[in-house]
PDB file of N, CA and C in Angstrom:
ATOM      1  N   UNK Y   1       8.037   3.573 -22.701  1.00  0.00           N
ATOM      2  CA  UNK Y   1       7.954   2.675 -21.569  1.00  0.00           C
ATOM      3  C   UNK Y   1       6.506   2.658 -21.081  1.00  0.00           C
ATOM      4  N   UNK Y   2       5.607   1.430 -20.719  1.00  0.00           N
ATOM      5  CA  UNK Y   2       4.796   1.356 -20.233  1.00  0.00           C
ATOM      6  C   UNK Y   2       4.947   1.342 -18.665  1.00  0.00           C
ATOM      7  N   UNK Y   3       3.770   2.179 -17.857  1.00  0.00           N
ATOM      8  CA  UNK Y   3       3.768   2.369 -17.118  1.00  0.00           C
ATOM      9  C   UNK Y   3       2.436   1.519 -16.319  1.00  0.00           C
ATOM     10  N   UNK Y   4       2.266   0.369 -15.632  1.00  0.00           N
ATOM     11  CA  UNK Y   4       1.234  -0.566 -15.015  1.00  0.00           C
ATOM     12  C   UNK Y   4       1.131   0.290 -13.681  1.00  0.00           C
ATOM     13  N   UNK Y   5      -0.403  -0.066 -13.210  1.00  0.00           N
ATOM     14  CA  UNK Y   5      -0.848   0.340 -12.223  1.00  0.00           C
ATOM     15  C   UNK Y   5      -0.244  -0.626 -11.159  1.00  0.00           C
ATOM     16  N   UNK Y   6       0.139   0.046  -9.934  1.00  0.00           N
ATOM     17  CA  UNK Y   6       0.274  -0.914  -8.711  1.00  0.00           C
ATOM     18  C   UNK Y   6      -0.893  -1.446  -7.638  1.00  0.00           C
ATOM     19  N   UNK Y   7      -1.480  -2.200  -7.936  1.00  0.00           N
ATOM     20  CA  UNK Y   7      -2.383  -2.892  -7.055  1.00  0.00           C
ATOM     21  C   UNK Y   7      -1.897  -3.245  -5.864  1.00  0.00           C
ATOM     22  N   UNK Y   8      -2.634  -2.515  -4.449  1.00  0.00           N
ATOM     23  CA  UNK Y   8      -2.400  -2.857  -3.134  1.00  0.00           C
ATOM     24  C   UNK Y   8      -3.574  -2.876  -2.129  1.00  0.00           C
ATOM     25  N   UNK Y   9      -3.559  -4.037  -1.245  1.00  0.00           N
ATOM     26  CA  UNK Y   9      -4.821  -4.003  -0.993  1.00  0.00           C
ATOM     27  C   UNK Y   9      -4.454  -4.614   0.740  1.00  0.00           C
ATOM     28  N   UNK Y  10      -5.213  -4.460   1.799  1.00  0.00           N
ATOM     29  CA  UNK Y  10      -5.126  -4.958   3.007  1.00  0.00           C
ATOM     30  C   UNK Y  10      -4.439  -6.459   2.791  1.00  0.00           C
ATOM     31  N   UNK Y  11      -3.823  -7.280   3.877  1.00  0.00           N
ATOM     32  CA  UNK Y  11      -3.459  -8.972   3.791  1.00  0.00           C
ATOM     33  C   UNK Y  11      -2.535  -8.572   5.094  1.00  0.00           C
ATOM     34  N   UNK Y  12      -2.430  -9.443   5.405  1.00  0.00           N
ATOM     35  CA  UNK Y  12      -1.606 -10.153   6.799  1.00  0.00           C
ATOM     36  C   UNK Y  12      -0.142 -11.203   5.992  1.00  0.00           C
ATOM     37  N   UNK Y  13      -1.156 -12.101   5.420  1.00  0.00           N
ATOM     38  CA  UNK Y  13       0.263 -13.070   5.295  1.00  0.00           C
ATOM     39  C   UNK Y  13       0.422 -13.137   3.744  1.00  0.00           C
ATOM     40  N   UNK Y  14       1.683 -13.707   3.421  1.00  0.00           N
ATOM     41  CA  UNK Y  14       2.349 -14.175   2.173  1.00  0.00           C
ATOM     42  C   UNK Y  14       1.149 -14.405   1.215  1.00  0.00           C
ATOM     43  N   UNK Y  15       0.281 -15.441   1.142  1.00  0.00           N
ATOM     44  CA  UNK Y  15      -1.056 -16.318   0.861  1.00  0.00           C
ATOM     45  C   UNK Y  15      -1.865 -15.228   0.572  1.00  0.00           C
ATOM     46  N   UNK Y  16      -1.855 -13.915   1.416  1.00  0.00           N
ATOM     47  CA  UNK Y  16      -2.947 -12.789   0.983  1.00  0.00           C
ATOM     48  C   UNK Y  16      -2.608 -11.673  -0.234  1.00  0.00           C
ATOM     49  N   UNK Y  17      -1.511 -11.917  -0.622  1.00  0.00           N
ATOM     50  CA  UNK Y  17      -0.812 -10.841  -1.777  1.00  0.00           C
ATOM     51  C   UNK Y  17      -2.203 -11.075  -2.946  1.00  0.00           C
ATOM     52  N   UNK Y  18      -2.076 -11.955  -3.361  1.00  0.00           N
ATOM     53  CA  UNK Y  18      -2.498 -12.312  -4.806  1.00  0.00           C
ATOM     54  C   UNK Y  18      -1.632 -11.519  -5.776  1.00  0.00           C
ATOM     55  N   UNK Y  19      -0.395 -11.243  -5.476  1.00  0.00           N
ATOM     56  CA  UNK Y  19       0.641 -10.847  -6.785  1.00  0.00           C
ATOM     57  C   UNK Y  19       0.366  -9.167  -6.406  1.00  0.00           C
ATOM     58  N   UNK Y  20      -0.312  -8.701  -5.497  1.00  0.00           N
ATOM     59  CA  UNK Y  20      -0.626  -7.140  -4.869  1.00  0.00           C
ATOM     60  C   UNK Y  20       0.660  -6.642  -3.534  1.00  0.00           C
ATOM     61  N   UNK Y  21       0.546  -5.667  -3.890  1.00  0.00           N
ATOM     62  CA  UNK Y  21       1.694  -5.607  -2.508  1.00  0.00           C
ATOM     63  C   UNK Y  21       0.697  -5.159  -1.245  1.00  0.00           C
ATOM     64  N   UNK Y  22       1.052  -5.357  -0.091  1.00  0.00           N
ATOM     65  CA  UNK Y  22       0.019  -5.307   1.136  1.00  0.00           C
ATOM     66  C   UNK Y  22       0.701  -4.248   1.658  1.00  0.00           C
ATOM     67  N   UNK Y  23      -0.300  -3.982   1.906  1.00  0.00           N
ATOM     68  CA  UNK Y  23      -0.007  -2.604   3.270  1.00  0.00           C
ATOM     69  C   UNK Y  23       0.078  -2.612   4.275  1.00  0.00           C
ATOM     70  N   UNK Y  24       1.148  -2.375   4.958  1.00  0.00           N
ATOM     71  CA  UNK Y  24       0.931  -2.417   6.785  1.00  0.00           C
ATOM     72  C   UNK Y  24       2.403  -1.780   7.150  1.00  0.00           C
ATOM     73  N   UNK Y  25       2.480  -2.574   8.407  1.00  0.00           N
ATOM     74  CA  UNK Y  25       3.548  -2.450   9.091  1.00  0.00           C
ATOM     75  C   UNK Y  25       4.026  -3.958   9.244  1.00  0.00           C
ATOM     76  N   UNK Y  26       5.589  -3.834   8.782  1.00  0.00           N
ATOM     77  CA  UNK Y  26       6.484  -5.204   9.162  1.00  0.00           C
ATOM     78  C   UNK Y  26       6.724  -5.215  10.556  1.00  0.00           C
ATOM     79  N   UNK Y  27       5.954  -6.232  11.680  1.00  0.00           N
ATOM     80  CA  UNK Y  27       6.518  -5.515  13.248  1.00  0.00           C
ATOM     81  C   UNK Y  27       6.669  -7.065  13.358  1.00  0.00           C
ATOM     82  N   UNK Y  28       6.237  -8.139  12.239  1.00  0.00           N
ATOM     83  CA  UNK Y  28       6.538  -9.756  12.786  1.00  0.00           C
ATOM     84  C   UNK Y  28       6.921 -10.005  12.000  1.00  0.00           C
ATOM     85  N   UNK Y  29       7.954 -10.745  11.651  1.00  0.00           N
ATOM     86  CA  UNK Y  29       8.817 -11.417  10.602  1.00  0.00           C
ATOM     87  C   UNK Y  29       7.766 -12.513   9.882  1.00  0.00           C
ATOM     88  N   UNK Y  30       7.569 -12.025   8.540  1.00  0.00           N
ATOM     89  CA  UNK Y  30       6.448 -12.775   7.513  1.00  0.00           C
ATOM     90  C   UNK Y  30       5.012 -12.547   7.712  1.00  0.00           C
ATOM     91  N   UNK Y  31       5.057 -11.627   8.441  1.00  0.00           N
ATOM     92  CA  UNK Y  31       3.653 -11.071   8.476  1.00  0.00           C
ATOM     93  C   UNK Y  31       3.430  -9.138   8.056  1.00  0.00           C
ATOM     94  N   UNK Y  32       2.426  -8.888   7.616  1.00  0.00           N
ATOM     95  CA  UNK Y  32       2.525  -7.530   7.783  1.00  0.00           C
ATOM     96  C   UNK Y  32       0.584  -7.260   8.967  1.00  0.00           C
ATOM     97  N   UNK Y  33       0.827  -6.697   9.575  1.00  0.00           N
ATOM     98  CA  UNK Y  33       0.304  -5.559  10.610  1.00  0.00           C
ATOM     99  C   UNK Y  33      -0.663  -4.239  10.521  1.00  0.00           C
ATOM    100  N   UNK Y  34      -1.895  -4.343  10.661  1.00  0.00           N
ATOM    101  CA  UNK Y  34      -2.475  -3.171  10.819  1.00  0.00           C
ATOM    102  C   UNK Y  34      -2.772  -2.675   9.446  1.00  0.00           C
ATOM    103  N   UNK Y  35      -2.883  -4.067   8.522  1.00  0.00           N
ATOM    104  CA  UNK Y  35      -2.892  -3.847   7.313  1.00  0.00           C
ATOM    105  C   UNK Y  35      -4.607  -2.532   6.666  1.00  0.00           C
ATOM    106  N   UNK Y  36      -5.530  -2.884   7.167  1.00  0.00           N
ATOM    107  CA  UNK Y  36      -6.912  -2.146   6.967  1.00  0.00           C
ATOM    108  C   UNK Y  36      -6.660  -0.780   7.651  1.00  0.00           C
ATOM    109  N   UNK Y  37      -5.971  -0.564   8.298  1.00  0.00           N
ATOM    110  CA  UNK Y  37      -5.381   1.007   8.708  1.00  0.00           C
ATOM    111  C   UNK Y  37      -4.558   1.782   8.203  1.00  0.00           C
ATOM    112  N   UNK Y  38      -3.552   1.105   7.892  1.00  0.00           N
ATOM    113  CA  UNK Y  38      -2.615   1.378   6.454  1.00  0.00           C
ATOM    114  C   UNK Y  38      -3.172   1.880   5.429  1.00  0.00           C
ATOM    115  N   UNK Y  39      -3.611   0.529   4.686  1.00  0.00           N
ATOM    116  CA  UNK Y  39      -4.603   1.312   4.030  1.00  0.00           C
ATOM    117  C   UNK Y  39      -5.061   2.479   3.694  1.00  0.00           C
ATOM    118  N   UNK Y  40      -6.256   2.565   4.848  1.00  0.00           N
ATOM    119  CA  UNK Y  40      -7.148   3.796   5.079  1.00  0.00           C
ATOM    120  C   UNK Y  40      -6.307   5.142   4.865  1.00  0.00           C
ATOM    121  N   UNK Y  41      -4.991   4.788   5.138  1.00  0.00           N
ATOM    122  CA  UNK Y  41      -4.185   6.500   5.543  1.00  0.00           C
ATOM    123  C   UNK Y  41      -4.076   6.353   4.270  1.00  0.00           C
ATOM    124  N   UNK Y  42      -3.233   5.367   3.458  1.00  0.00           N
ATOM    125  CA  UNK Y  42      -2.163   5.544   1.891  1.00  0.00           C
ATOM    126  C   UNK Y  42      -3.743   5.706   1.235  1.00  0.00           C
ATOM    127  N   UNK Y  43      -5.045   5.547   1.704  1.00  0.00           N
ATOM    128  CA  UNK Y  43      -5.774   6.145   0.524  1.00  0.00           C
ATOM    129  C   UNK Y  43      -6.008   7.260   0.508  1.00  0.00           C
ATOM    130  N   UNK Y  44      -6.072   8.061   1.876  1.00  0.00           N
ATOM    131  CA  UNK Y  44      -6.319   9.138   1.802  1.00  0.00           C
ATOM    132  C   UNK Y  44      -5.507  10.426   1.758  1.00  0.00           C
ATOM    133  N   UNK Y  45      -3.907   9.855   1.697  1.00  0.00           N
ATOM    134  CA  UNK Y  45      -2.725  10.254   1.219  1.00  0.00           C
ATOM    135  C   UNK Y  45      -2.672  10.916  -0.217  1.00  0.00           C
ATOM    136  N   UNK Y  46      -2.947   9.597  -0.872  1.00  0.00           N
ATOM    137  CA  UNK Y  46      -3.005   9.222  -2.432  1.00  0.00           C
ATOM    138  C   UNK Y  46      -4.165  10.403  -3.143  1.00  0.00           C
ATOM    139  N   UNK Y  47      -4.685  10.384  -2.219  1.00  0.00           N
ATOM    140  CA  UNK Y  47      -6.470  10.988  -2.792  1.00  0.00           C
ATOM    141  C   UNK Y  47      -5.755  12.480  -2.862  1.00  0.00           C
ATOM    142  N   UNK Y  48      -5.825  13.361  -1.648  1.00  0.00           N
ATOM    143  CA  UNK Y  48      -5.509  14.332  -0.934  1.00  0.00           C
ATOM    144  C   UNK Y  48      -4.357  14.969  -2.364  1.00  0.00           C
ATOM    145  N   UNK Y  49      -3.307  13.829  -2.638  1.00  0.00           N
ATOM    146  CA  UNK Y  49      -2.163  14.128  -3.517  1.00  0.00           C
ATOM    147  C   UNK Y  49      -2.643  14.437  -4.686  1.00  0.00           C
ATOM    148  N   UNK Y  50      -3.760  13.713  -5.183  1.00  0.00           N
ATOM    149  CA  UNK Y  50      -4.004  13.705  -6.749  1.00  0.00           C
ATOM    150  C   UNK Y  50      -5.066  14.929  -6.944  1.00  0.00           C
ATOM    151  N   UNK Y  51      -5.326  15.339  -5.766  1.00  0.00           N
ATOM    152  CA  UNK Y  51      -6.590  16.506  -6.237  1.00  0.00           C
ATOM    153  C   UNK Y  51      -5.876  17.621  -5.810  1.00  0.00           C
ATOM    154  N   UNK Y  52      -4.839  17.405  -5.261  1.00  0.00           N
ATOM    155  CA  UNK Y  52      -3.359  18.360  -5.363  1.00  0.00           C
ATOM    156  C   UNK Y  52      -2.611  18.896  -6.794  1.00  0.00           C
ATOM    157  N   UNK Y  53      -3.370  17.852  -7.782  1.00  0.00           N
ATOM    158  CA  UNK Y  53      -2.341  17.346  -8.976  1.00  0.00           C
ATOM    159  C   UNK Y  53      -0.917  17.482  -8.922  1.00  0.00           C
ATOM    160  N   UNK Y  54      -0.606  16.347  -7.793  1.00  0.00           N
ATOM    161  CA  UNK Y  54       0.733  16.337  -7.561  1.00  0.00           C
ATOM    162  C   UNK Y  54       1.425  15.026  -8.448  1.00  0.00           C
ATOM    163  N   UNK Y  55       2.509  14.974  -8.553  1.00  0.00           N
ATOM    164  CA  UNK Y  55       2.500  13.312  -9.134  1.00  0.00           C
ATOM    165  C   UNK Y  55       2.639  11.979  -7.916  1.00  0.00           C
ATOM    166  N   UNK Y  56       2.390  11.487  -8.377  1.00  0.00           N
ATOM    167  CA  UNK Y  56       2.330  10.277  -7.346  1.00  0.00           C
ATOM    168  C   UNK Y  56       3.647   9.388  -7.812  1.00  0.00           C
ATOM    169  N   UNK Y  57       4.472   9.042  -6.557  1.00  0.00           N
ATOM    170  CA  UNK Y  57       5.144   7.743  -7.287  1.00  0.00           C
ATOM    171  C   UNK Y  57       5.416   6.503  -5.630  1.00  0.00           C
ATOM    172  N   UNK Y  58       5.552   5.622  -5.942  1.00  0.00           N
ATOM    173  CA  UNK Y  58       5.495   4.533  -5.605  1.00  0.00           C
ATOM    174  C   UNK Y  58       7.403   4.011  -5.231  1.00  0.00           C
ATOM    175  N   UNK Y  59       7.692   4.018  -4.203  1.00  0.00           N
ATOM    176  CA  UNK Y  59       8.923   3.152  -4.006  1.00  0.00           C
ATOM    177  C   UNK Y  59       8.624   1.807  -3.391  1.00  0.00           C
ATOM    178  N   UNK Y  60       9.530   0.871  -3.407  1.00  0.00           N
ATOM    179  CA  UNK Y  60       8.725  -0.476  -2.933  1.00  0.00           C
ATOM    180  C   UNK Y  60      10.090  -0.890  -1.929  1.00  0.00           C
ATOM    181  N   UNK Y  61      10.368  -1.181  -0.996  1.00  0.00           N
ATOM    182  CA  UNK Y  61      12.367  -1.807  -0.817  1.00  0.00           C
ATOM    183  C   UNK Y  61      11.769  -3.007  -0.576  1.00  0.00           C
TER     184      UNK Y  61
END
């Protein structure tokens, strides 16, 4: 099984995905929230994890 990287990047609306999933908080219906703060944490989550050599995995709902 191939395994693809998940590309995610700051966006507000639908139009800002480019096929990426966005980061934030859902607090308005079709928008996501506080997306460049989000961010900032899930990178330094992500980072923190991998020099952990923990595995990383990704759920999406």
């Amino acid at each position: 099984m191939k395994i693809s990287p998940i590309k995610a990047h700051a966006g507000n609306y639908p139009e800002d995905t480019q096929g990426c999933t966005l980061v934030g908080w859902n607090r308005k219906r079709g928008m996501v929230v506080n997306s460049r703060s989000a961010l900032q944490q899930l990178m330094l989550r992500l980072t923190a994890a991998q020099e952990r050599d923990e595995a990383l995995w990704t759920t999406i709902e």
